[in-house]
GROMACS .gro file of C-alpha atoms in nm:
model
  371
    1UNK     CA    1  -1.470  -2.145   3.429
    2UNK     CA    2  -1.525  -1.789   3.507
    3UNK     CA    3  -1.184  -1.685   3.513
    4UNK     CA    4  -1.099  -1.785   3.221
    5UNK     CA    5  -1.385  -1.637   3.003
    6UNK     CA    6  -1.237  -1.344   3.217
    7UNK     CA    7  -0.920  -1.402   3.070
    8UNK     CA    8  -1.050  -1.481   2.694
    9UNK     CA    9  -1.252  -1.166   2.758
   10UNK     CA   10  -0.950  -0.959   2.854
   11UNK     CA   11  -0.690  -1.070   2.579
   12UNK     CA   12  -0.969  -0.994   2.341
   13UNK     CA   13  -1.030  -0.634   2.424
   14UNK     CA   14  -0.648  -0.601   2.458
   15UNK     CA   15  -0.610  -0.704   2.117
   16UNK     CA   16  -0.879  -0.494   1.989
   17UNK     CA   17  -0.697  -0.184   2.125
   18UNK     CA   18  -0.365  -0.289   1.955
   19UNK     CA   19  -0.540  -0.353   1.676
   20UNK     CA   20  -0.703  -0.023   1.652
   21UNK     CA   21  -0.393   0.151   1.699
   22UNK     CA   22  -0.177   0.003   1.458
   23UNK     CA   23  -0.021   0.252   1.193
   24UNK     CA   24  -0.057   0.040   0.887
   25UNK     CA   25  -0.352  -0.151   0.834
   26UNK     CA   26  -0.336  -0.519   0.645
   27UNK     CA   27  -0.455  -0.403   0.301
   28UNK     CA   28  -0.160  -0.135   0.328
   29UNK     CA   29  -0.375   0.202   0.436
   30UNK     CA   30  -0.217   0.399   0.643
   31UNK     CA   31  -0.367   0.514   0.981
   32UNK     CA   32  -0.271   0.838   1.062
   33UNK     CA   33  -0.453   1.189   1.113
   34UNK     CA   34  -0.249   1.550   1.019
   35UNK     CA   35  -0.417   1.815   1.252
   36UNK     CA   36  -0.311   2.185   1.304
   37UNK     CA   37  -0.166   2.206   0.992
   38UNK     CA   38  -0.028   2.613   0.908
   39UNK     CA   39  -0.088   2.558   0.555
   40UNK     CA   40  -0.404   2.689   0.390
   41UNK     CA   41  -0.583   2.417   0.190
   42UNK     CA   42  -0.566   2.637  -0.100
   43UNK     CA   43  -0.172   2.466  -0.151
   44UNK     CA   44  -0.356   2.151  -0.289
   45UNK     CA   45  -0.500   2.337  -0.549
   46UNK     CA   46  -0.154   2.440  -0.695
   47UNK     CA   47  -0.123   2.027  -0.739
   48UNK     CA   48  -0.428   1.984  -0.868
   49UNK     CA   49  -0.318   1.682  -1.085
   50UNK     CA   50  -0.192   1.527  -0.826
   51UNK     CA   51  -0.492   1.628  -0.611
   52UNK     CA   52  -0.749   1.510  -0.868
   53UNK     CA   53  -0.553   1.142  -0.877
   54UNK     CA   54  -0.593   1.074  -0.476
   55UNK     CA   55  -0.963   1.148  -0.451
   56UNK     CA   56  -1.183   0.842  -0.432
   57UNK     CA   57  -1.373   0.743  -0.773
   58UNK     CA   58  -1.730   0.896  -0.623
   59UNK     CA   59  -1.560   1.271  -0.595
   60UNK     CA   60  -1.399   1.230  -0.898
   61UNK     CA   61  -1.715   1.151  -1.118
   62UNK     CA   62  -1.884   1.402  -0.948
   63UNK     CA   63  -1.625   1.656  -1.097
   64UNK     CA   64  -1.608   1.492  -1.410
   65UNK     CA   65  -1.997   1.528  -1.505
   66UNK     CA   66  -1.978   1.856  -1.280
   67UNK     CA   67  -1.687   2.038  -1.533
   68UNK     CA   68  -1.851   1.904  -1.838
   69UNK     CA   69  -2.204   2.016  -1.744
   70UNK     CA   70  -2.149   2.378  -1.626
   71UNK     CA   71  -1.920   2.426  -1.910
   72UNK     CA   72  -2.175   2.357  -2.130
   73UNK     CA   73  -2.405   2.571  -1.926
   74UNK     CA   74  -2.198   2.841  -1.898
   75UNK     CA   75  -2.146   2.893  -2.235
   76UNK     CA   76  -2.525   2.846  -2.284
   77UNK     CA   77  -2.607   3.173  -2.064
   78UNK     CA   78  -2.360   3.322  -2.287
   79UNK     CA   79  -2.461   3.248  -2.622
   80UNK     CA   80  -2.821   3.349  -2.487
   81UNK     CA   81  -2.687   3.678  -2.390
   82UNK     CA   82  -2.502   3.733  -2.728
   83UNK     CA   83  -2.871   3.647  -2.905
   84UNK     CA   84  -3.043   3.866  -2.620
   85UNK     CA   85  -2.817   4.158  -2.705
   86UNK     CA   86  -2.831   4.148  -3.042
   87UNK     CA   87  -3.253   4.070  -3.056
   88UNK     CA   88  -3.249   3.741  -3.200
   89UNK     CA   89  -3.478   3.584  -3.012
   90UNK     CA   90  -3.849   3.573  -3.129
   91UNK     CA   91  -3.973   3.765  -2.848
   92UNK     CA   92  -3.788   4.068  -3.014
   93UNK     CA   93  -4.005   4.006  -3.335
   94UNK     CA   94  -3.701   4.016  -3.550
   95UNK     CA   95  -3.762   4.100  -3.952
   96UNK     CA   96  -3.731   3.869  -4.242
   97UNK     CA   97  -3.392   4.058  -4.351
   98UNK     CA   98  -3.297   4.039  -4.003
   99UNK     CA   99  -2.920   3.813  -3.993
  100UNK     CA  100  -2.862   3.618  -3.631
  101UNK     CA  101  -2.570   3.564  -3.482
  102UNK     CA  102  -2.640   3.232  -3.427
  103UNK     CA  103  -2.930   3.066  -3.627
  104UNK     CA  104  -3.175   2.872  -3.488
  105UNK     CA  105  -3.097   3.007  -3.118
  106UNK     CA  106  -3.482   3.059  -2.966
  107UNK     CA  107  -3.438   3.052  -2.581
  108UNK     CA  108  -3.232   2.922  -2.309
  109UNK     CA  109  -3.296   2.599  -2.396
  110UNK     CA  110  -3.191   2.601  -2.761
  111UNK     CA  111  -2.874   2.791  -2.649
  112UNK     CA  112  -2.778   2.526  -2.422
  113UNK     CA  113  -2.817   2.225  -2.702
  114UNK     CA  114  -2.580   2.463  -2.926
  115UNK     CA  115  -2.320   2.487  -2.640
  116UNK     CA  116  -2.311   2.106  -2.612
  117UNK     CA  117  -2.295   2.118  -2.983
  118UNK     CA  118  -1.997   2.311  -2.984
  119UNK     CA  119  -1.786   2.260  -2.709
  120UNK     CA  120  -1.801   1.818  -2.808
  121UNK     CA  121  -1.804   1.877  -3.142
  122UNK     CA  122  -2.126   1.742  -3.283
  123UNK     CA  123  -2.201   1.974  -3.514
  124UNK     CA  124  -2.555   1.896  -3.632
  125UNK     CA  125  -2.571   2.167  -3.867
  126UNK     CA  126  -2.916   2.282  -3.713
  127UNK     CA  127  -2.743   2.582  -3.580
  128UNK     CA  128  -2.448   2.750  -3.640
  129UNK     CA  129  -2.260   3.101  -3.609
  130UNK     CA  130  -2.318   3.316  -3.895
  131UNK     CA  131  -2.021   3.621  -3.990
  132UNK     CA  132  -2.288   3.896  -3.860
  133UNK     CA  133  -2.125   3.904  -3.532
  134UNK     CA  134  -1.767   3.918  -3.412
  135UNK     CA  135  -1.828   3.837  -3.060
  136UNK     CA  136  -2.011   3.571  -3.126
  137UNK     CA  137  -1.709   3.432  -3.368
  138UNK     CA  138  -1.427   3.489  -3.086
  139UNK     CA  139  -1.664   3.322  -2.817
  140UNK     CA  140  -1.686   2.962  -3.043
  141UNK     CA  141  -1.315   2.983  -3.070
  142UNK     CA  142  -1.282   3.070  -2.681
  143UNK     CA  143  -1.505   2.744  -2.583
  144UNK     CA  144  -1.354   2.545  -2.844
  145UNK     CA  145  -1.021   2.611  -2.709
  146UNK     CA  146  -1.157   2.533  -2.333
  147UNK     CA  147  -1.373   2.241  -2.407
  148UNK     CA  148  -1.002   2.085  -2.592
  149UNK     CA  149  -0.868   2.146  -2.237
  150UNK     CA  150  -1.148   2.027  -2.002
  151UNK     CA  151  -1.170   1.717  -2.204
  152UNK     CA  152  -0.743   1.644  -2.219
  153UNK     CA  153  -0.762   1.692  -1.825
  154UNK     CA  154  -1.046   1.494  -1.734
  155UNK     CA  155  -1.006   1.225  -1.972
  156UNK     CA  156  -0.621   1.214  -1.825
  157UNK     CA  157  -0.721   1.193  -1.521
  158UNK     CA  158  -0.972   0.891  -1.538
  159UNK     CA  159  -0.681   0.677  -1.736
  160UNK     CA  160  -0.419   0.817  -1.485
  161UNK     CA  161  -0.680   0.688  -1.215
  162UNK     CA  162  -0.744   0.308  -1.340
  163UNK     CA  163  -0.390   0.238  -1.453
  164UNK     CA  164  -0.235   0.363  -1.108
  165UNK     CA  165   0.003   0.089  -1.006
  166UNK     CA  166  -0.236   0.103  -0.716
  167UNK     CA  167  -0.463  -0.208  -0.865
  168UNK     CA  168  -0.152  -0.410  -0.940
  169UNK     CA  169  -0.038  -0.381  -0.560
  170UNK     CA  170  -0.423  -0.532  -0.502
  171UNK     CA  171  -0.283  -0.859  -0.662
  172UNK     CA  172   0.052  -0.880  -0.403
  173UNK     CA  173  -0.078  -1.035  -0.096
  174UNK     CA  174   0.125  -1.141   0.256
  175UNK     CA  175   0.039  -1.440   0.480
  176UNK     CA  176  -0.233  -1.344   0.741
  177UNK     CA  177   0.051  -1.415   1.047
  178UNK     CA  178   0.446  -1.383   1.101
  179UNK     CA  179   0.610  -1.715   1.227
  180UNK     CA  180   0.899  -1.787   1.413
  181UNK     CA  181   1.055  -2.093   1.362
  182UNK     CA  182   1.403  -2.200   1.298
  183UNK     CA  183   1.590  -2.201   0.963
  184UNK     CA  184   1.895  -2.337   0.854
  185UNK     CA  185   2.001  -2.372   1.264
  186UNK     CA  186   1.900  -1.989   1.291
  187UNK     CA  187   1.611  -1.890   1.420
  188UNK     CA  188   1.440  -1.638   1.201
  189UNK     CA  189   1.153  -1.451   1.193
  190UNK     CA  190   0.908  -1.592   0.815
  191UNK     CA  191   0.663  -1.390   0.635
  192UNK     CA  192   0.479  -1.591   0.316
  193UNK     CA  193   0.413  -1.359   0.024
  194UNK     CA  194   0.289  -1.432  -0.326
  195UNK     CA  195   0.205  -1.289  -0.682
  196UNK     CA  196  -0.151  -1.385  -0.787
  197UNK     CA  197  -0.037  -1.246  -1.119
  198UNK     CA  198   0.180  -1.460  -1.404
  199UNK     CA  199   0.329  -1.087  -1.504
  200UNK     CA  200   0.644  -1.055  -1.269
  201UNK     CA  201   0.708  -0.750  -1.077
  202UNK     CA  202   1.095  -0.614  -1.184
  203UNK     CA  203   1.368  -0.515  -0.942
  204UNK     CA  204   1.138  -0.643  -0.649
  205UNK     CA  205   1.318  -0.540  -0.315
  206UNK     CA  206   1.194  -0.677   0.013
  207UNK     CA  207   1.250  -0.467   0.368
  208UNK     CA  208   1.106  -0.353   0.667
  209UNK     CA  209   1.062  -0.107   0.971
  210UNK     CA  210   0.977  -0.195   1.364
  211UNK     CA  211   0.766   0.049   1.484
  212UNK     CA  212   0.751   0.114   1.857
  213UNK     CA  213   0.769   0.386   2.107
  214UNK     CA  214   1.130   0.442   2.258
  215UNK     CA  215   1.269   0.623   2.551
  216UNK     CA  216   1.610   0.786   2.505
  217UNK     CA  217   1.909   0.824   2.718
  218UNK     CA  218   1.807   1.209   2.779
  219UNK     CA  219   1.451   1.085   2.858
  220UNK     CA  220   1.272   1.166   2.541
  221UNK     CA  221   0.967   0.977   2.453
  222UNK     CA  222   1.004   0.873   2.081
  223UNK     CA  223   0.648   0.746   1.898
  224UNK     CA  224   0.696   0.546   1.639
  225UNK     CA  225   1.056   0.491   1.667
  226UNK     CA  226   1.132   0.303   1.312
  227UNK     CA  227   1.396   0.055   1.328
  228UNK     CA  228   1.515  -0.139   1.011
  229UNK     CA  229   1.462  -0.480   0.938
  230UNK     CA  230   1.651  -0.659   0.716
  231UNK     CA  231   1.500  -0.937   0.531
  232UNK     CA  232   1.615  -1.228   0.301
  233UNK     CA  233   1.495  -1.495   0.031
  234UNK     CA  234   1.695  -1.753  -0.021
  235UNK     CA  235   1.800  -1.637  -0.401
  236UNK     CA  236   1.850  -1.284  -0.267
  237UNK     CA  237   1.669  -0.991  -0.175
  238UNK     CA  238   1.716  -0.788  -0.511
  239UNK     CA  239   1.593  -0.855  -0.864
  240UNK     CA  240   1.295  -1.161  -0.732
  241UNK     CA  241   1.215  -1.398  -0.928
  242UNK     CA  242   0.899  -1.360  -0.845
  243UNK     CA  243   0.662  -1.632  -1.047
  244UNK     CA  244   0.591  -1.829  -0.748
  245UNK     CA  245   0.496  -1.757  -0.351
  246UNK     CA  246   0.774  -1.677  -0.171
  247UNK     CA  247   0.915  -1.670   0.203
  248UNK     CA  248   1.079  -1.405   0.317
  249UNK     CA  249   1.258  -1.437   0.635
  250UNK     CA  250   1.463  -1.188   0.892
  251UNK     CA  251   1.744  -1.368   1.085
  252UNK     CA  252   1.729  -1.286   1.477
  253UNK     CA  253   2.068  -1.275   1.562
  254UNK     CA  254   2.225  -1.048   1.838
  255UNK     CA  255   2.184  -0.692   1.611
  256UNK     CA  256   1.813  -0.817   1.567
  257UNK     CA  257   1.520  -0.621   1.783
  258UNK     CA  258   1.356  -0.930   1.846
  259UNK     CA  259   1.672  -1.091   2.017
  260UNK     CA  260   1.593  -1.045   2.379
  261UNK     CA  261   1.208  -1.159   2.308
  262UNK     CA  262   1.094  -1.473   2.386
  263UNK     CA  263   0.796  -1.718   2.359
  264UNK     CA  264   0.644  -1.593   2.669
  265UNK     CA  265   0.685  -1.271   2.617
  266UNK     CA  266   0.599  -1.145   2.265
  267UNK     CA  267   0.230  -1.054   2.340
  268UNK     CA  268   0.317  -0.841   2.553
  269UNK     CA  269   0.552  -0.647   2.352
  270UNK     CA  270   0.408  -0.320   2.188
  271UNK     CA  271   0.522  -0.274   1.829
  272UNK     CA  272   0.440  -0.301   1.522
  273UNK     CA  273   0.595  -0.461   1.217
  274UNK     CA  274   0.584  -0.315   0.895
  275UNK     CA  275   0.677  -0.515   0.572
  276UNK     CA  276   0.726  -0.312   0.243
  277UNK     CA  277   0.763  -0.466  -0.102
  278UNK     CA  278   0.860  -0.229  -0.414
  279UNK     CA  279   0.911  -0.346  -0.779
  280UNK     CA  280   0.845  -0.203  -1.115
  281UNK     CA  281   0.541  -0.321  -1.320
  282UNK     CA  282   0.634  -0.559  -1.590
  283UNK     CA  283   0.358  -0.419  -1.818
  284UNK     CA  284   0.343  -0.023  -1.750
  285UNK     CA  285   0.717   0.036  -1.622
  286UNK     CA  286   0.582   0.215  -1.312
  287UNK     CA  287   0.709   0.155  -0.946
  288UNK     CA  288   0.469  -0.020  -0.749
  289UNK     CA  289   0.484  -0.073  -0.371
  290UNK     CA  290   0.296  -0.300  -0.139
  291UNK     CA  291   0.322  -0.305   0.214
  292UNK     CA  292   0.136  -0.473   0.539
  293UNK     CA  293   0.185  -0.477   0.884
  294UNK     CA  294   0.192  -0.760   1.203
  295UNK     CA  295   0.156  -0.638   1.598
  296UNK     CA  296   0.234  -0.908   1.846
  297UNK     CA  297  -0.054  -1.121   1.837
  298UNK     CA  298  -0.010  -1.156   1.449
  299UNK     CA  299   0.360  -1.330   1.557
  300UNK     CA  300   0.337  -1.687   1.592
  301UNK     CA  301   0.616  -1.815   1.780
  302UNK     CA  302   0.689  -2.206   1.687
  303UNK     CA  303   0.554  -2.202   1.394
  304UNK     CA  304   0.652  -2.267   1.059
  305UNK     CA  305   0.421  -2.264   0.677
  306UNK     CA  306   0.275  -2.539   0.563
  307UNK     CA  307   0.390  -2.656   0.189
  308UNK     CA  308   0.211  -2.463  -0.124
  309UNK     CA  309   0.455  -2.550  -0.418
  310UNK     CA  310   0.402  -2.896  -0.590
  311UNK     CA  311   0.435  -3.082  -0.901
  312UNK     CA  312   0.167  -3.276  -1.109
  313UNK     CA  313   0.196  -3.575  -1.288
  314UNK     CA  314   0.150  -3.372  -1.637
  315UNK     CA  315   0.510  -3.231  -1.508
  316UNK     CA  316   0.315  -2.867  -1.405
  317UNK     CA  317   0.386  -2.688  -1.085
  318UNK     CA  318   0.106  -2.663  -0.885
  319UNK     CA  319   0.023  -2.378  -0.599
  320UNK     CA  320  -0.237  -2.458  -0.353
  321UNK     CA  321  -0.359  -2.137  -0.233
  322UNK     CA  322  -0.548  -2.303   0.048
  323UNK     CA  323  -0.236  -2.324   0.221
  324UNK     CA  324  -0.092  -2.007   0.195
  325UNK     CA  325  -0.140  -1.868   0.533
  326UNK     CA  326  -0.183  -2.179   0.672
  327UNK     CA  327   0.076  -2.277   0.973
  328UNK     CA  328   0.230  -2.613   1.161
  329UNK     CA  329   0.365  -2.593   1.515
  330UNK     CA  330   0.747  -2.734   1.495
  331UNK     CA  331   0.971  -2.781   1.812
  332UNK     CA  332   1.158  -2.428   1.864
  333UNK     CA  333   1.361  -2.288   2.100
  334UNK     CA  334   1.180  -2.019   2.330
  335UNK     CA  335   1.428  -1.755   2.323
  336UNK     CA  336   1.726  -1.669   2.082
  337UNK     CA  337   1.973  -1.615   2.372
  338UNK     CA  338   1.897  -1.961   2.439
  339UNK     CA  339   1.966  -2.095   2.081
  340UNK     CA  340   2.268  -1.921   2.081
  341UNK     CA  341   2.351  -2.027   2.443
  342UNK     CA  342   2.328  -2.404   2.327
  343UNK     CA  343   2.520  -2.324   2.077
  344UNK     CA  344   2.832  -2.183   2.229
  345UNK     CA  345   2.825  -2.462   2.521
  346UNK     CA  346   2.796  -2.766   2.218
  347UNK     CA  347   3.087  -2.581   2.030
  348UNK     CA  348   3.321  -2.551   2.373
  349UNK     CA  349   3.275  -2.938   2.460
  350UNK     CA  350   3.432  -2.959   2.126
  351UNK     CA  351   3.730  -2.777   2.174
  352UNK     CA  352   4.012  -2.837   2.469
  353UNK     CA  353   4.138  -2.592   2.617
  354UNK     CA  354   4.521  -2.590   2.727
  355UNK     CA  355   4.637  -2.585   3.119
  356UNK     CA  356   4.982  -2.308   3.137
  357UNK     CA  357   5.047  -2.391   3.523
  358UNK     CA  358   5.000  -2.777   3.490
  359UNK     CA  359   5.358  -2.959   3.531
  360UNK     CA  360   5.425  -3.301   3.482
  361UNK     CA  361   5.683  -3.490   3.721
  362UNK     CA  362   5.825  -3.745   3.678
  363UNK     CA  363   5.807  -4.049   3.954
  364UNK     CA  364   6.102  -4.337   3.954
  365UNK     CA  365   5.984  -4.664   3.966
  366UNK     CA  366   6.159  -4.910   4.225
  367UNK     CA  367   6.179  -5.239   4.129
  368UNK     CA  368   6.250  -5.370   4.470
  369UNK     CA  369   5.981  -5.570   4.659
  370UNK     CA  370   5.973  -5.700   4.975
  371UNK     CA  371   5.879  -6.108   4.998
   0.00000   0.00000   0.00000
């Protein structure tokens, strides 16, 4: 009993490691860290668009409210100074001929409402410039012209930010495990994916990339090695029609990585699996990729998906999500060099096979017998 909550206890931390290391989590994130980089961070900045896109929504609402209210505060030290310069305010005891710049404008406060006034447009009518100044007419046009701008950015940038083909990816999703199983007498490698969306994704393409670490010829030590993987649906790769869940699968022939692996074997592999899925948004036109990853203990070998797809009485297809990722062990072989193996010995009992050196002689028969 003891060893083998040893052993339970020992697979489990192993597979907490793996797990922490993979480069790709299951929601798609990537998992890696840049550090040393030459580069000043000041680079960013000349992107800023882009920049302003890839923060997370609490940065980016903290710089929206952050632009809009210094703006407006800004300006409101300003169009204080412009009143303090030329005495409008009332601690200046200004005369009843006496012609503001701005009207109205009695402290900091009251230059700050007629900033907000001005730069969104309001316009109570309260206050407002008068011709007495020309500084104070160039700096309404000046925060006009800048409040047009910090609104077209911002404002951009929160609609650029929700309809980022980002949330449509959230509605792809892949089956929790990999199978191996055979398939149409090959034995292939399956991965279940589906659209929770009626709107179909255009010029879908299905591939992927085996991650692992690799040691070449010369001796170099290669991290993250990527190797492709080709994958197939049975009505082709390219152009999906992708209404309903479908199973993608990669044949394991003799050009496949996972050739010389076997049932016994696989968990103690070290890669990593990476499965990418790019289309075009039906209702936006922009590209849209999803992608997920499976290490070794996410590999089920003799295993195969359990049915999803049916059809009602009312004539409706019907798909039963409850089954998506669920699996059923089938009989399959434990090793593709075996398949293949079988194979080639049930296709040579077939065949015969001709003899060059083989001669047949003739023997004379005697009819002559002794009584």
């Amino acid at each position: 009993m003891l060893d083998y909550l040893r052993k339970r206890f020992t697979s489990h931390i192993r597979g907490r490691s793996r797990r922490r290391a993979r480069l790709v989590s299951k929601d798609g994130r990537c998992n890696i860290e840049f550090g040393n980089v030459e580069q000043s961070r000041f680079v960013f900045l000349i992107d800023i668009w882009t920049t302003i896109l890839d923060l997370r929504w609490r940065y980016k609402m903290t710089i929206f409210i952050s632009a809009f209210l210094g703006s407006w505060f800004l300006f409101g030290l300003l169009w204080y100074v412009v009143a303090y310069i030329h005495k409008d305010l009332p601690e200046f005891n200004p005369s009843i001929n006496h012609t503001p710049c701005v009207e109205n404008i009695n402290g900091l406060t009251s230059a700050f409402l007629f900033s907000l006034e001005t730069q969104v447009t309001i316009g109570y009518g309260f206050r407002c410039v008068t011709e007495q100044c020309a500084t104070a007419i160039f700096l309404l046009i000046f925060q006009s012209i800048l409040g047009v701008i910090i609104n077209s950015f911002m404002c951009g940038a929160i609609l650029a930010k929700i309809s980022r083909s980002k949330n449509r990816a959230k509605t792809i999703t892949f089956s929790k495990n990999a199978v191996i199983s055979k398939r149409g007498g090959k034995l292939c490698l399956l991965i279940r994916v589906a659209n929770l969306r009626k709107s179909l994704l255009i010029g879908s393409h299905i591939y992927g990339k085996l991650l692992k670490t690799t040691i070449t010829p010369e001796g170099e030590t290669i991290i993250l090695d990527q190797v492709n993987i080709e994958f197939v649906v049975d009505a082709g790769n390219e152009n999906l029609f992708f209404i309903s869940p479908l199973t993608i699968y990669h044949i394991i022939d003799k050009n496949s990585p996972f050739f010389h692996m076997a049932a016994e074997t696989i968990l103690q592999q070290d890669f990593e699996l990476v499965v990418f899925l790019d289309g075009t948004v039906e209702a936006t036109s922009a590209t849209c990729q999803v992608r997920t990853s499976y290490i070794p203990e996410e590999v089920l070998w003799g295993y195969r998906f359990a049915p999803i797809v049916s059809k009602t009485k009312e004539g409706k297809y019907r798909v039963d999500f409850q089954n998506f990722s669920k699996t059923v062990a089938v009989e399959t072989p434990h090793c593709a060099f075996c398949l293949y193996n079988e194979k080639e010995a049930k296709a040579k009992e077939k065949k015969g096979y001709d003899n060059p050196g083989f001669v047949l002689s003739e023997v004379s028969e005697t009819s002559d017998t002794k009584m």
